Coordinates of N, CA and C in Angstrom, one line a residue:
Chain A
X261 N -2.8 2.6 -12.9 CA -3.9 1.0 -13.2 C -4.7 1.0 -11.5
X262 N -6.4 0.8 -12.2 CA -7.3 0.6 -10.5 C -6.7 -0.2 -10.1
X263 N -6.9 -0.8 -8.8 CA -7.2 -2.6 -8.2 C -8.6 -2.6 -8.4
X264 N -9.0 -2.0 -7.6 CA -10.4 -2.6 -7.6 C -11.6 -2.0 -8.3
X265 N -12.6 -2.3 -7.5 CA -14.0 -1.7 -8.5 C -15.3 -1.9 -7.1
X266 N -15.5 -0.4 -7.4 CA -16.7 -0.3 -6.3 C -17.8 -0.3 -6.9
X267 N -19.1 -0.8 -6.2 CA -20.3 -1.1 -6.6 C -21.2 -0.9 -5.3
X268 N -22.3 0.2 -5.1 CA -22.3 0.5 -6.9 C -21.9 2.1 -6.8
X269 N -21.4 2.4 -8.4 CA -20.6 3.5 -8.6 C -21.6 4.9 -8.0
X270 N -22.6 4.8 -7.7 CA -23.6 6.1 -6.9 C -24.6 5.2 -6.4
X271 N -25.0 5.6 -5.4 CA -26.1 5.7 -4.7 C -26.6 6.5 -3.8
X272 N -28.1 6.6 -3.9 CA -28.8 7.4 -2.9 C -30.1 7.1 -2.4
X273 N -29.8 7.4 -1.1 CA -30.6 7.4 0.3 C -31.1 8.1 1.2
X274 N -32.3 7.3 1.9 CA -32.8 8.5 2.8 C -32.5 9.0 3.8
X275 N -32.0 9.9 4.5 CA -31.5 10.2 5.8 C -32.2 8.9 7.0
X276 N -30.8 8.8 7.2 CA -31.6 7.5 8.6 C -31.4 6.1 8.2
X277 N -31.3 5.9 6.7 CA -31.1 4.5 6.4 C -30.2 4.0 6.7
X278 N -29.5 3.0 5.9 CA -28.0 2.4 6.2 C -27.5 2.1 4.6
X279 N -26.4 2.8 4.7 CA -25.6 2.7 3.2 C -24.9 1.3 3.3
X280 N -24.8 0.4 2.4 CA -23.5 -0.6 1.9 C -22.7 -0.2 0.8
X281 N -22.0 0.1 0.4 CA -20.8 0.1 -0.8 C -19.9 -1.1 -0.4
X282 N -19.7 -1.8 -1.6 CA -18.8 -3.0 -1.9 C -17.6 -2.8 -2.6
X283 N -16.4 -3.3 -2.5 CA -15.5 -2.9 -3.4 C -14.8 -4.6 -3.7
X284 N -14.0 -4.8 -4.9 CA -13.5 -5.8 -5.1 C -12.3 -5.5 -5.5
X285 N -10.7 -6.9 -5.7 CA -9.6 -6.2 -5.7 C -9.3 -7.3 -6.3
X286 N -7.9 -7.4 -6.8 CA -7.1 -8.7 -7.9 C -6.2 -9.2 -7.3
X287 N -5.8 -8.6 -6.7 CA -3.8 -9.5 -5.8 C -4.2 -9.5 -4.2
X288 N -2.8 -10.0 -3.5 CA -2.9 -10.1 -2.8 C -3.0 -9.3 -1.8
X289 N -2.9 -8.8 -0.6 CA -3.3 -7.6 -0.1 C -2.1 -7.2 1.5
X290 N -1.7 -6.9 2.2 CA -1.5 -6.5 3.6 C -3.0 -6.2 4.0
X291 N -3.3 -4.8 3.8 CA -4.6 -4.8 4.5 C -5.9 -4.0 3.1
X292 N -6.7 -3.2 4.3 CA -7.8 -2.4 3.0 C -7.9 -1.3 3.9
X293 N -8.2 -0.2 3.1 CA -8.7 1.1 3.7 C -9.6 1.6 3.1
X294 N -10.9 2.1 3.8 CA -11.3 2.9 3.4 C -11.2 4.4 3.7
X295 N -12.0 5.4 2.7 CA -11.6 7.0 2.6 C -12.9 7.3 2.3
X296 N -13.1 8.5 2.6 CA -13.9 9.5 2.3 C -13.5 11.3 1.5
X297 N -14.4 11.6 0.7 CA -14.1 12.5 0.2 C -15.3 13.5 -0.4
X298 N -15.7 14.5 0.4 CA -16.5 15.6 0.5 C -15.7 16.4 -0.8
X299 N -16.7 16.6 -1.6 CA -16.4 17.3 -3.2 C -16.1 18.5 -2.6
X300 N -14.5 18.5 -3.6 CA -13.4 19.9 -3.5 C -12.3 19.3 -2.3
X301 N -12.4 18.7 -1.7 CA -11.2 18.4 -0.5 C -10.6 17.5 -0.7
X302 N -9.7 16.9 0.2 CA -8.6 15.7 0.0 C -9.2 14.5 0.6
X303 N -8.9 13.2 0.9 CA -9.3 12.0 1.7 C -9.0 12.1 2.4
X304 N -10.0 11.7 3.5 CA -10.2 11.6 5.1 C -10.2 9.8 5.4
X305 N -9.5 9.5 6.1 CA -9.3 7.9 6.2 C -10.0 8.0 7.5
X306 N -10.9 7.3 6.5 CA -11.9 6.0 7.7 C -11.9 5.1 8.6
X307 N -11.5 4.0 7.7 CA -10.9 2.6 8.6 C -9.9 2.0 7.9
X308 N -8.9 0.8 8.6 CA -7.9 0.0 8.4 C -8.7 -1.3 8.9
X309 N -8.9 -1.9 7.4 CA -9.0 -3.4 8.1 C -7.4 -4.3 7.5
X310 N -7.2 -4.9 8.6 CA -6.2 -5.5 8.5 C -6.4 -7.4 7.4
X311 N -5.4 -8.3 6.7 CA -6.0 -8.8 5.5 C -6.6 -10.2 6.6
X312 N -5.8 -10.5 8.0 CA -6.2 -10.9 9.0 C -7.5 -10.7 10.0
X313 N -8.1 -9.8 9.1 CA -9.3 -9.4 10.0 C -10.4 -10.0 9.6
X314 N -11.9 -10.1 10.4 CA -13.0 -10.3 9.2 C -13.6 -9.2 9.0
X315 N -13.6 -8.3 10.5 CA -14.4 -7.5 10.4 C -14.1 -6.3 11.4
X316 N -14.6 -5.2 11.2 CA -14.3 -4.0 12.3 C -14.8 -3.4 12.5
X317 N -15.0 -2.1 13.5 CA -16.5 -1.6 13.3 C -15.4 0.6 14.4
X318 N -16.2 1.2 13.7 CA -15.8 2.1 13.8 C -16.9 3.3 14.3
X319 N -17.1 3.6 15.6 CA -19.0 4.2 15.2 C -19.9 3.6 14.3
X320 N -20.6 4.7 13.3 CA -21.6 4.1 12.5 C -21.1 3.5 11.6
X321 N -19.5 2.9 11.4 CA -18.9 2.3 10.0 C -18.9 1.0 10.7
X322 N -18.9 0.4 9.9 CA -18.6 -1.5 9.6 C -18.5 -2.1 8.5
X323 N -16.8 -2.7 8.8 CA -16.1 -3.1 7.6 C -15.8 -4.1 7.8
X324 N -16.0 -4.9 6.7 CA -16.2 -7.1 6.5 C -15.1 -6.5 5.3
X325 N -13.8 -8.1 5.9 CA -13.3 -8.0 4.5 C -12.9 -9.9 4.5
X326 N -13.3 -10.2 3.2 CA -13.1 -11.4 2.7 C -12.2 -11.7 1.4
X327 N -11.1 -12.4 2.1 CA -9.7 -12.4 1.6 C -10.1 -13.6 0.4
X328 N -10.3 -14.3 0.6 CA -11.0 -15.6 -0.3 C -11.8 -15.4 -1.0
X329 N -12.7 -14.0 -1.2 CA -13.5 -13.5 -2.2 C -12.8 -12.2 -3.1
X330 N -11.7 -12.2 -2.1 CA -11.0 -10.7 -2.5 C -12.5 -9.8 -2.9
X331 N -12.4 -9.4 -1.0 CA -14.0 -7.9 -1.6 C -13.9 -7.7 -0.4
X332 N -14.7 -6.6 -0.3 CA -15.1 -6.0 1.7 C -16.0 -5.2 1.4
X333 N -16.8 -4.9 2.1 CA -17.8 -3.9 2.3 C -17.7 -3.0 3.2
X334 N -18.1 -2.1 2.6 CA -18.6 -0.8 4.0 C -19.8 0.1 4.2
X335 N -20.6 -0.3 5.9 CA -21.8 -0.4 5.6 C -21.5 1.3 7.1
X336 N -22.6 1.9 6.4 CA -22.9 3.2 7.0 C -24.4 3.4 7.8
X337 N -24.5 3.1 9.1 CA -25.5 2.6 9.9 C -26.2 4.4 9.9
X338 N -27.8 4.2 10.2 CA -28.1 5.4 10.2 C -27.8 6.7 9.8
X339 N -27.5 6.9 8.6 CA -27.2 7.9 7.5 C -27.6 9.2 8.3
X340 N -26.5 10.3 7.4 CA -26.9 11.7 8.1 C -26.7 12.8 6.4
X341 N -27.2 13.8 7.0 CA -26.7 14.5 5.2 C -25.2 14.3 5.3
X342 N -24.5 14.8 6.2 CA -23.7 15.1 6.3 C -22.7 14.1 5.6
X343 N -23.3 12.8 5.5 CA -22.4 11.5 4.9 C -22.0 11.3 3.3
X344 N -23.2 11.9 3.2 CA -23.1 12.6 1.3 C -21.4 12.8 1.2
X345 N -20.8 12.0 0.2 CA -19.5 12.0 -0.2 C -19.4 11.0 -1.1
X346 N -18.3 11.0 -1.6 CA -17.5 9.5 -2.2 C -16.8 8.9 -1.4
X347 N -16.6 7.6 -1.6 CA -16.4 6.6 -0.8 C -15.4 6.1 -1.5
X348 N -14.1 5.9 -1.4 CA -12.8 4.9 -2.3 C -12.6 3.8 -1.1
X349 N -12.3 2.7 -1.7 CA -11.5 1.8 -1.2 C -10.4 1.9 -1.5
X350 N -9.1 1.2 -0.9 CA -7.7 1.3 -1.5 C -6.9 0.3 -1.0
X351 N -6.4 -0.5 -1.3 CA -5.6 -1.9 -1.4 C -4.2 -1.5 -1.0
X352 N -3.5 -2.2 0.0 CA -2.1 -1.7 -0.1 C -1.0 -2.8 0.4
X353 N -0.5 -3.6 -0.5 CA 0.3 -4.2 -0.4 C 1.7 -4.0 0.3
X354 N 2.5 -3.6 -0.7 CA 3.9 -3.5 0.6 C 4.2 -2.0 0.8
X355 N 3.8 -1.3 -0.3 CA 3.5 0.2 0.2 C 2.8 1.0 -0.1
X356 N 2.3 1.6 -1.8 CA 1.2 2.3 -1.8 C 0.5 1.8 -2.0
X357 N -1.2 2.9 -2.0 CA -2.3 2.4 -2.1 C -2.9 2.1 -3.1
X358 N -3.9 1.5 -3.5 CA -4.0 1.3 -5.2 C -6.0 1.6 -4.4
X359 N -6.5 2.4 -5.1 CA -7.5 2.8 -4.9 C -8.3 2.3 -5.8
X360 N -9.6 2.4 -5.4 CA -11.0 2.4 -6.5 C -11.6 3.2 -7.3
X361 N -12.3 2.8 -8.2 CA -13.1 4.0 -8.6 C -13.9 4.9 -7.3
X362 N -14.5 4.5 -6.7 CA -15.5 5.1 -5.6 C -16.4 5.0 -6.0
X363 N -17.5 5.3 -5.0 CA -18.7 5.2 -4.5 C -19.2 6.7 -4.6
X364 N -20.4 7.1 -5.2 CA -20.7 8.6 -5.0 C -22.1 8.1 -3.7
X365 N -22.0 8.6 -2.7 CA -23.0 8.5 -2.1 C -23.6 9.6 -1.6
X366 N -25.0 9.9 -1.9 CA -25.7 11.0 -1.5 C -27.3 10.8 -0.4
X367 N -26.6 11.4 0.9 CA -28.3 11.2 1.9 C -29.0 12.7 1.3
X368 N -30.4 11.9 1.4 CA -31.7 13.2 0.6 C -32.2 13.5 2.5
X369 N -32.4 14.5 3.0 CA -32.9 14.8 3.9 C -34.4 14.8 4.0
Chain B
X271 N 3.4 20.7 11.7 CA 2.1 21.4 11.0 C 0.9 20.3 11.4
X272 N -0.2 20.8 11.7 CA -0.8 19.6 12.4 C -1.6 18.5 11.2
X273 N -1.6 18.8 9.9 CA -1.9 18.0 8.4 C -0.5 18.2 7.4
X274 N -1.1 17.5 6.7 CA -0.6 17.5 5.0 C -0.5 18.6 4.6
X275 N 0.4 20.2 4.1 CA -0.2 21.3 3.5 C 0.2 21.1 2.5
X276 N -0.3 21.3 1.2 CA -0.1 21.5 0.1 C -0.8 22.8 -0.8
X277 N 0.9 23.2 -1.5 CA 0.6 24.8 -2.0 C 0.9 24.4 -3.9
X278 N 0.6 25.4 -4.3 CA -1.1 26.0 -4.2 C -2.1 25.2 -4.6
X279 N -3.2 25.7 -4.0 CA -4.8 25.1 -4.0 C -5.1 25.2 -5.1
X280 N -4.8 25.5 -6.0 CA -5.3 26.2 -7.2 C -4.7 26.9 -7.9
X281 N -4.2 26.0 -9.5 CA -3.4 26.8 -10.2 C -3.8 26.6 -12.1
X282 N -4.0 27.6 -12.1 CA -4.4 27.5 -13.9 C -3.1 27.6 -14.3
X283 N -2.9 26.7 -15.5 CA -1.8 27.3 -16.0 C -1.9 26.9 -18.0
X284 N -1.2 27.7 -18.8 CA -1.6 27.7 -20.2 C -0.8 26.2 -20.1
X285 N -1.2 26.1 -21.4 CA -0.5 24.6 -22.3 C 1.2 25.1 -22.6
X286 N 1.8 23.9 -22.6 CA 3.2 24.5 -22.5 C 3.8 25.1 -21.4
X287 N 3.4 25.1 -20.3 CA 4.0 25.8 -19.4 C 4.4 25.4 -18.2
X288 N 5.3 25.3 -17.2 CA 6.0 24.0 -16.5 C 4.9 24.8 -15.1
X289 N 4.8 23.6 -14.2 CA 4.4 24.4 -12.7 C 5.1 23.3 -12.0
X290 N 5.2 24.1 -10.5 CA 6.0 23.1 -9.6 C 4.8 23.4 -8.7
X291 N 4.6 22.0 -7.5 CA 3.6 21.9 -7.0 C 4.3 21.0 -5.7
X292 N 4.3 22.1 -4.3 CA 4.2 21.6 -3.0 C 4.0 21.0 -2.3
X293 N 4.4 20.1 -1.2 CA 4.0 19.0 -0.5 C 4.7 19.1 1.3
X294 N 4.0 19.7 2.1 CA 5.2 19.6 3.7 C 4.1 18.7 4.1
X295 N 4.8 17.7 4.5 CA 3.8 16.5 5.0 C 4.0 17.0 6.9
X296 N 3.6 16.0 7.4 CA 3.1 15.9 8.7 C 4.5 15.9 9.4
X297 N 5.0 16.8 10.4 CA 6.4 16.5 10.6 C 6.7 15.2 11.6
X298 N 7.6 14.6 10.9 CA 8.1 13.5 11.0 C 8.0 12.1 10.8
X299 N 7.3 12.5 9.9 CA 6.6 11.6 8.6 C 7.9 11.0 7.3
X300 N 8.2 10.2 7.6 CA 9.5 10.0 6.5 C 8.9 9.1 5.2
X301 N 7.5 8.7 4.8 CA 7.1 8.2 3.7 C 6.7 9.3 3.3
X302 N 6.2 9.6 1.9 CA 5.8 10.9 1.1 C 5.3 9.5 -0.2
X303 N 4.0 10.0 -0.4 CA 3.2 9.8 -1.5 C 2.8 10.9 -2.3
X304 N 2.6 10.9 -3.7 CA 2.1 11.8 -4.7 C 1.1 10.8 -5.8
X305 N -0.1 11.3 -5.7 CA -1.3 10.8 -6.3 C -1.7 11.7 -7.1
X306 N -2.8 11.7 -8.4 CA -2.9 11.9 -9.5 C -4.6 12.0 -9.6
X307 N -5.5 12.1 -9.3 CA -6.7 12.0 -9.3 C -7.8 13.1 -10.4
X308 N -8.0 12.1 -11.4 CA -8.9 13.0 -12.5 C -10.1 13.2 -12.0
X309 N -11.2 14.0 -12.6 CA -12.6 14.3 -11.8 C -12.9 13.2 -12.6
X310 N -14.2 12.7 -11.5 CA -14.8 11.8 -11.1 C -13.8 10.7 -11.4
X311 N -12.6 10.4 -10.8 CA -12.1 8.7 -10.8 C -11.5 8.9 -9.4
X312 N -10.7 7.5 -9.3 CA -9.8 7.1 -8.0 C -8.5 7.9 -8.1
X313 N -8.0 8.7 -6.8 CA -5.6 8.7 -6.7 C -5.4 7.4 -7.8
X314 N -4.4 7.9 -8.6 CA -3.8 7.1 -9.5 C -2.3 7.4 -8.7
X315 N -1.6 5.9 -8.0 CA -0.3 6.6 -7.6 C 0.7 7.0 -8.7
X316 N 1.4 8.1 -8.1 CA 2.7 8.6 -9.3 C 3.7 8.1 -8.6
X317 N 4.1 8.6 -7.0 CA 5.5 8.3 -6.8 C 5.6 7.9 -5.4
X318 N 6.7 7.8 -4.5 CA 6.6 7.5 -3.5 C 8.3 7.4 -2.7
X319 N 8.3 8.4 -1.8 CA 9.7 8.9 -1.2 C 9.4 8.1 0.9
X320 N 11.0 7.4 0.2 CA 11.3 7.3 2.2 C 12.1 8.3 2.3
X321 N 12.1 9.3 3.2 CA 13.1 9.8 3.3 C 13.9 11.0 2.0
X322 N 14.7 11.1 1.5 CA 15.0 11.9 0.1 C 15.1 10.2 -0.7
X323 N 15.3 9.6 -0.6 CA 15.3 8.6 -1.2 C 13.7 8.0 -2.7
X324 N 13.8 8.0 -3.4 CA 12.6 7.8 -4.3 C 12.5 6.6 -5.0
X325 N 11.9 6.0 -4.0 CA 11.9 4.3 -3.9 C 11.1 3.5 -5.1
X326 N 10.3 4.8 -5.6 CA 9.4 4.5 -6.8 C 8.0 4.9 -7.0
X327 N 8.7 5.3 -8.9 CA 8.2 6.8 -9.6 C 7.6 5.7 -11.0
X328 N 7.3 4.8 -10.3 CA 6.3 3.5 -11.3 C 5.1 4.3 -12.2
X329 N 4.7 5.0 -11.5 CA 3.5 6.0 -11.8 C 3.3 7.3 -12.3
X330 N 4.8 7.1 -12.7 CA 5.0 9.0 -13.5 C 4.4 8.4 -14.7
X331 N 3.5 9.5 -15.5 CA 3.0 8.7 -17.1 C 4.1 9.3 -17.9
X332 N 4.6 10.3 -17.4 CA 6.0 10.6 -18.8 C 7.0 11.6 -17.9
X333 N 8.1 11.3 -19.0 CA 9.1 12.3 -18.5 C 9.1 13.6 -18.4
X334 N 8.0 14.0 -18.4 CA 7.4 15.6 -18.0 C 7.0 15.3 -16.8
X335 N 7.2 14.5 -16.1 CA 7.1 14.5 -14.7 C 8.3 14.4 -13.5
X336 N 7.8 15.1 -12.7 CA 9.8 15.2 -11.9 C 9.4 15.4 -10.7
X337 N 9.4 14.1 -9.5 CA 9.4 14.8 -8.2 C 10.5 14.5 -7.5
X338 N 10.5 15.7 -6.2 CA 11.8 15.5 -5.4 C 11.8 16.0 -4.1
X339 N 12.4 15.6 -3.1 CA 12.5 15.6 -1.8 C 14.0 15.7 -1.3
X340 N 14.3 16.2 -1.3 CA 15.8 16.4 -1.5 C 16.5 16.5 0.1
X341 N 15.6 16.8 0.9 CA 16.3 16.9 2.4 C 15.3 16.2 3.3
X342 N 14.7 15.4 2.6 CA 13.3 14.3 3.1 C 12.5 15.3 3.9
X343 N 12.1 16.2 3.9 CA 10.7 16.7 4.3 C 9.9 17.2 3.4
X344 N 10.1 18.2 2.8 CA 9.5 19.0 1.6 C 9.2 18.4 0.5
X345 N 8.4 18.2 -0.7 CA 8.7 17.5 -1.7 C 7.5 18.7 -2.5
X346 N 8.5 18.0 -4.0 CA 8.2 19.5 -5.0 C 7.5 18.3 -6.5
X347 N 6.6 18.6 -6.6 CA 6.7 17.8 -7.9 C 6.0 18.6 -8.8
X348 N 7.4 18.7 -10.1 CA 7.3 19.3 -11.1 C 6.5 19.2 -12.8
X349 N 5.9 19.3 -13.2 CA 5.2 19.0 -14.5 C 5.7 20.0 -15.6
X350 N 6.4 19.6 -16.6 CA 7.4 20.4 -17.5 C 6.6 20.5 -19.2
X351 N 6.0 21.4 -19.3 CA 5.3 21.3 -20.6 C 4.2 20.4 -20.8
X352 N 3.2 21.6 -19.7 CA 1.9 20.7 -19.3 C 0.9 20.6 -20.9
X353 N 0.4 19.5 -20.2 CA -0.5 19.6 -21.4 C -2.1 19.3 -20.6
X354 N -2.7 19.4 -21.8 CA -4.4 19.4 -21.0 C -4.7 18.2 -20.3
X355 N -4.3 16.7 -20.5 CA -4.8 15.7 -19.8 C -4.3 15.8 -18.6
X356 N -3.0 17.1 -18.4 CA -2.6 17.1 -17.2 C -3.5 17.5 -15.8
X357 N -4.8 18.5 -16.7 CA -5.5 18.6 -15.7 C -5.8 17.8 -14.3
X358 N -6.1 17.9 -13.4 CA -6.4 17.0 -12.6 C -6.3 17.5 -11.2
X359 N -6.8 16.8 -9.8 CA -5.8 16.8 -8.9 C -4.5 16.4 -8.5
X360 N -3.8 16.7 -7.6 CA -2.6 16.6 -7.4 C -2.2 16.1 -6.0
X361 N -2.7 14.9 -5.3 CA -2.5 14.9 -4.0 C -1.4 14.4 -3.1
X362 N -0.6 14.8 -2.5 CA 0.4 14.6 -1.3 C -0.2 13.6 0.2
X363 N 0.6 12.7 0.4 CA 0.3 12.1 1.4 C 1.5 12.2 2.5
X364 N 1.5 11.6 3.3 CA 2.0 10.8 4.5 C 2.1 10.3 5.3
X365 N 3.0 9.1 5.8 CA 3.1 8.3 7.0 C 4.4 8.3 7.7
X366 N 4.1 7.8 8.7 CA 5.5 7.5 9.2 C 5.9 6.1 9.0
X367 N 7.4 6.2 9.4 CA 8.2 5.5 9.0 C 8.1 4.0 8.0
X368 N 7.3 3.4 8.9 CA 6.6 1.9 8.8 C 5.3 2.2 8.1
X369 N 5.2 1.7 6.7 CA 4.0 2.4 5.7 C 3.1 1.4 6.0
X370 N 3.2 -0.1 5.7 CA 1.8 -1.0 5.8 C 1.9 -1.4 7.0
X371 N 0.4 -0.7 6.8 CA -0.3 -0.7 7.9 C -0.9 0.3 8.9
X372 N -0.4 1.2 8.6 CA -0.5 2.7 9.3 C -1.3 4.0 8.4
X373 N -2.4 4.5 9.0 CA -3.0 5.4 8.2 C -1.8 6.3 7.4
X374 N -2.8 6.5 6.0 CA -1.4 7.1 5.3 C -2.4 8.7 5.4
X375 N -2.0 9.5 5.3 CA -3.0 11.0 5.5 C -2.7 11.7 4.2
X376 N -3.7 12.0 3.9 CA -3.8 13.1 2.7 C -3.6 14.4 2.7
X377 N -3.5 15.8 1.9 CA -3.4 16.6 1.9 C -4.8 17.4 1.2
X378 N -5.1 18.3 1.4 CA -6.3 18.6 0.2 C -6.3 18.7 -1.1
X379 N -5.0 18.8 -1.7 CA -4.5 18.7 -2.6 C -4.4 20.1 -3.5
X380 N -3.8 20.0 -5.0 CA -3.4 20.8 -5.8 C -4.4 20.7 -7.1
X381 N -5.1 21.7 -7.3 CA -6.1 21.5 -8.5 C -5.7 22.2 -9.7
X382 N -4.8 21.6 -10.1 CA -4.3 22.3 -11.9 C -5.7 22.2 -13.0
X383 N -5.7 23.1 -13.5 CA -6.0 23.0 -14.7 C -5.2 23.9 -15.9
X384 N -5.0 23.1 -17.1 CA -4.0 23.1 -17.7 C -5.2 23.8 -19.1
X385 N -4.8 25.0 -19.4 CA -6.0 25.7 -20.7 C -5.1 25.9 -21.9

């Protein structure tokens, strides 16, 4: 069963714009991770944010975590065509990752 | 190897056939996971190993699914008497000994189509 819900399910923007994806979850967590998946490929780890952190940056990625609202957001700034992919949030409790349904991001040139 | 390696990458099985999917984790990684991803969905947890011990198999959908990791490195996911609903991508992942808080590295997946 899926832990989280991602919003929106699909997002289409112009190259150079910023893309924001949201994730909500239900149970307490140790950390939350974001992954990218290109069509037909495996999952690529993007960023991990621990439950005691509120914000984290990695290059053009910015992740926020609000444990009181059980939600996280992923911001991709200055989007590029190569950012076209599905993005998944995954929460980790003791061991396993529990994934959301994903957001399908399309960057239009 | 440099990453998690899975084979075969693509498998077409006739309904009722048994299949075996192999995973070579990153060298030295003691924790190994199997996930199932249906088309257009997020990955769903199947099972977890720490070394050769299968610590969690709560996600295996039926007794037709069986996973093993006899020497604590390579793992095999076996599906007996395949059915059409087994069609999915099967993802293997590994991580160093301490799971929580460590990056979990995924392979490219084994794409299973049951016809």
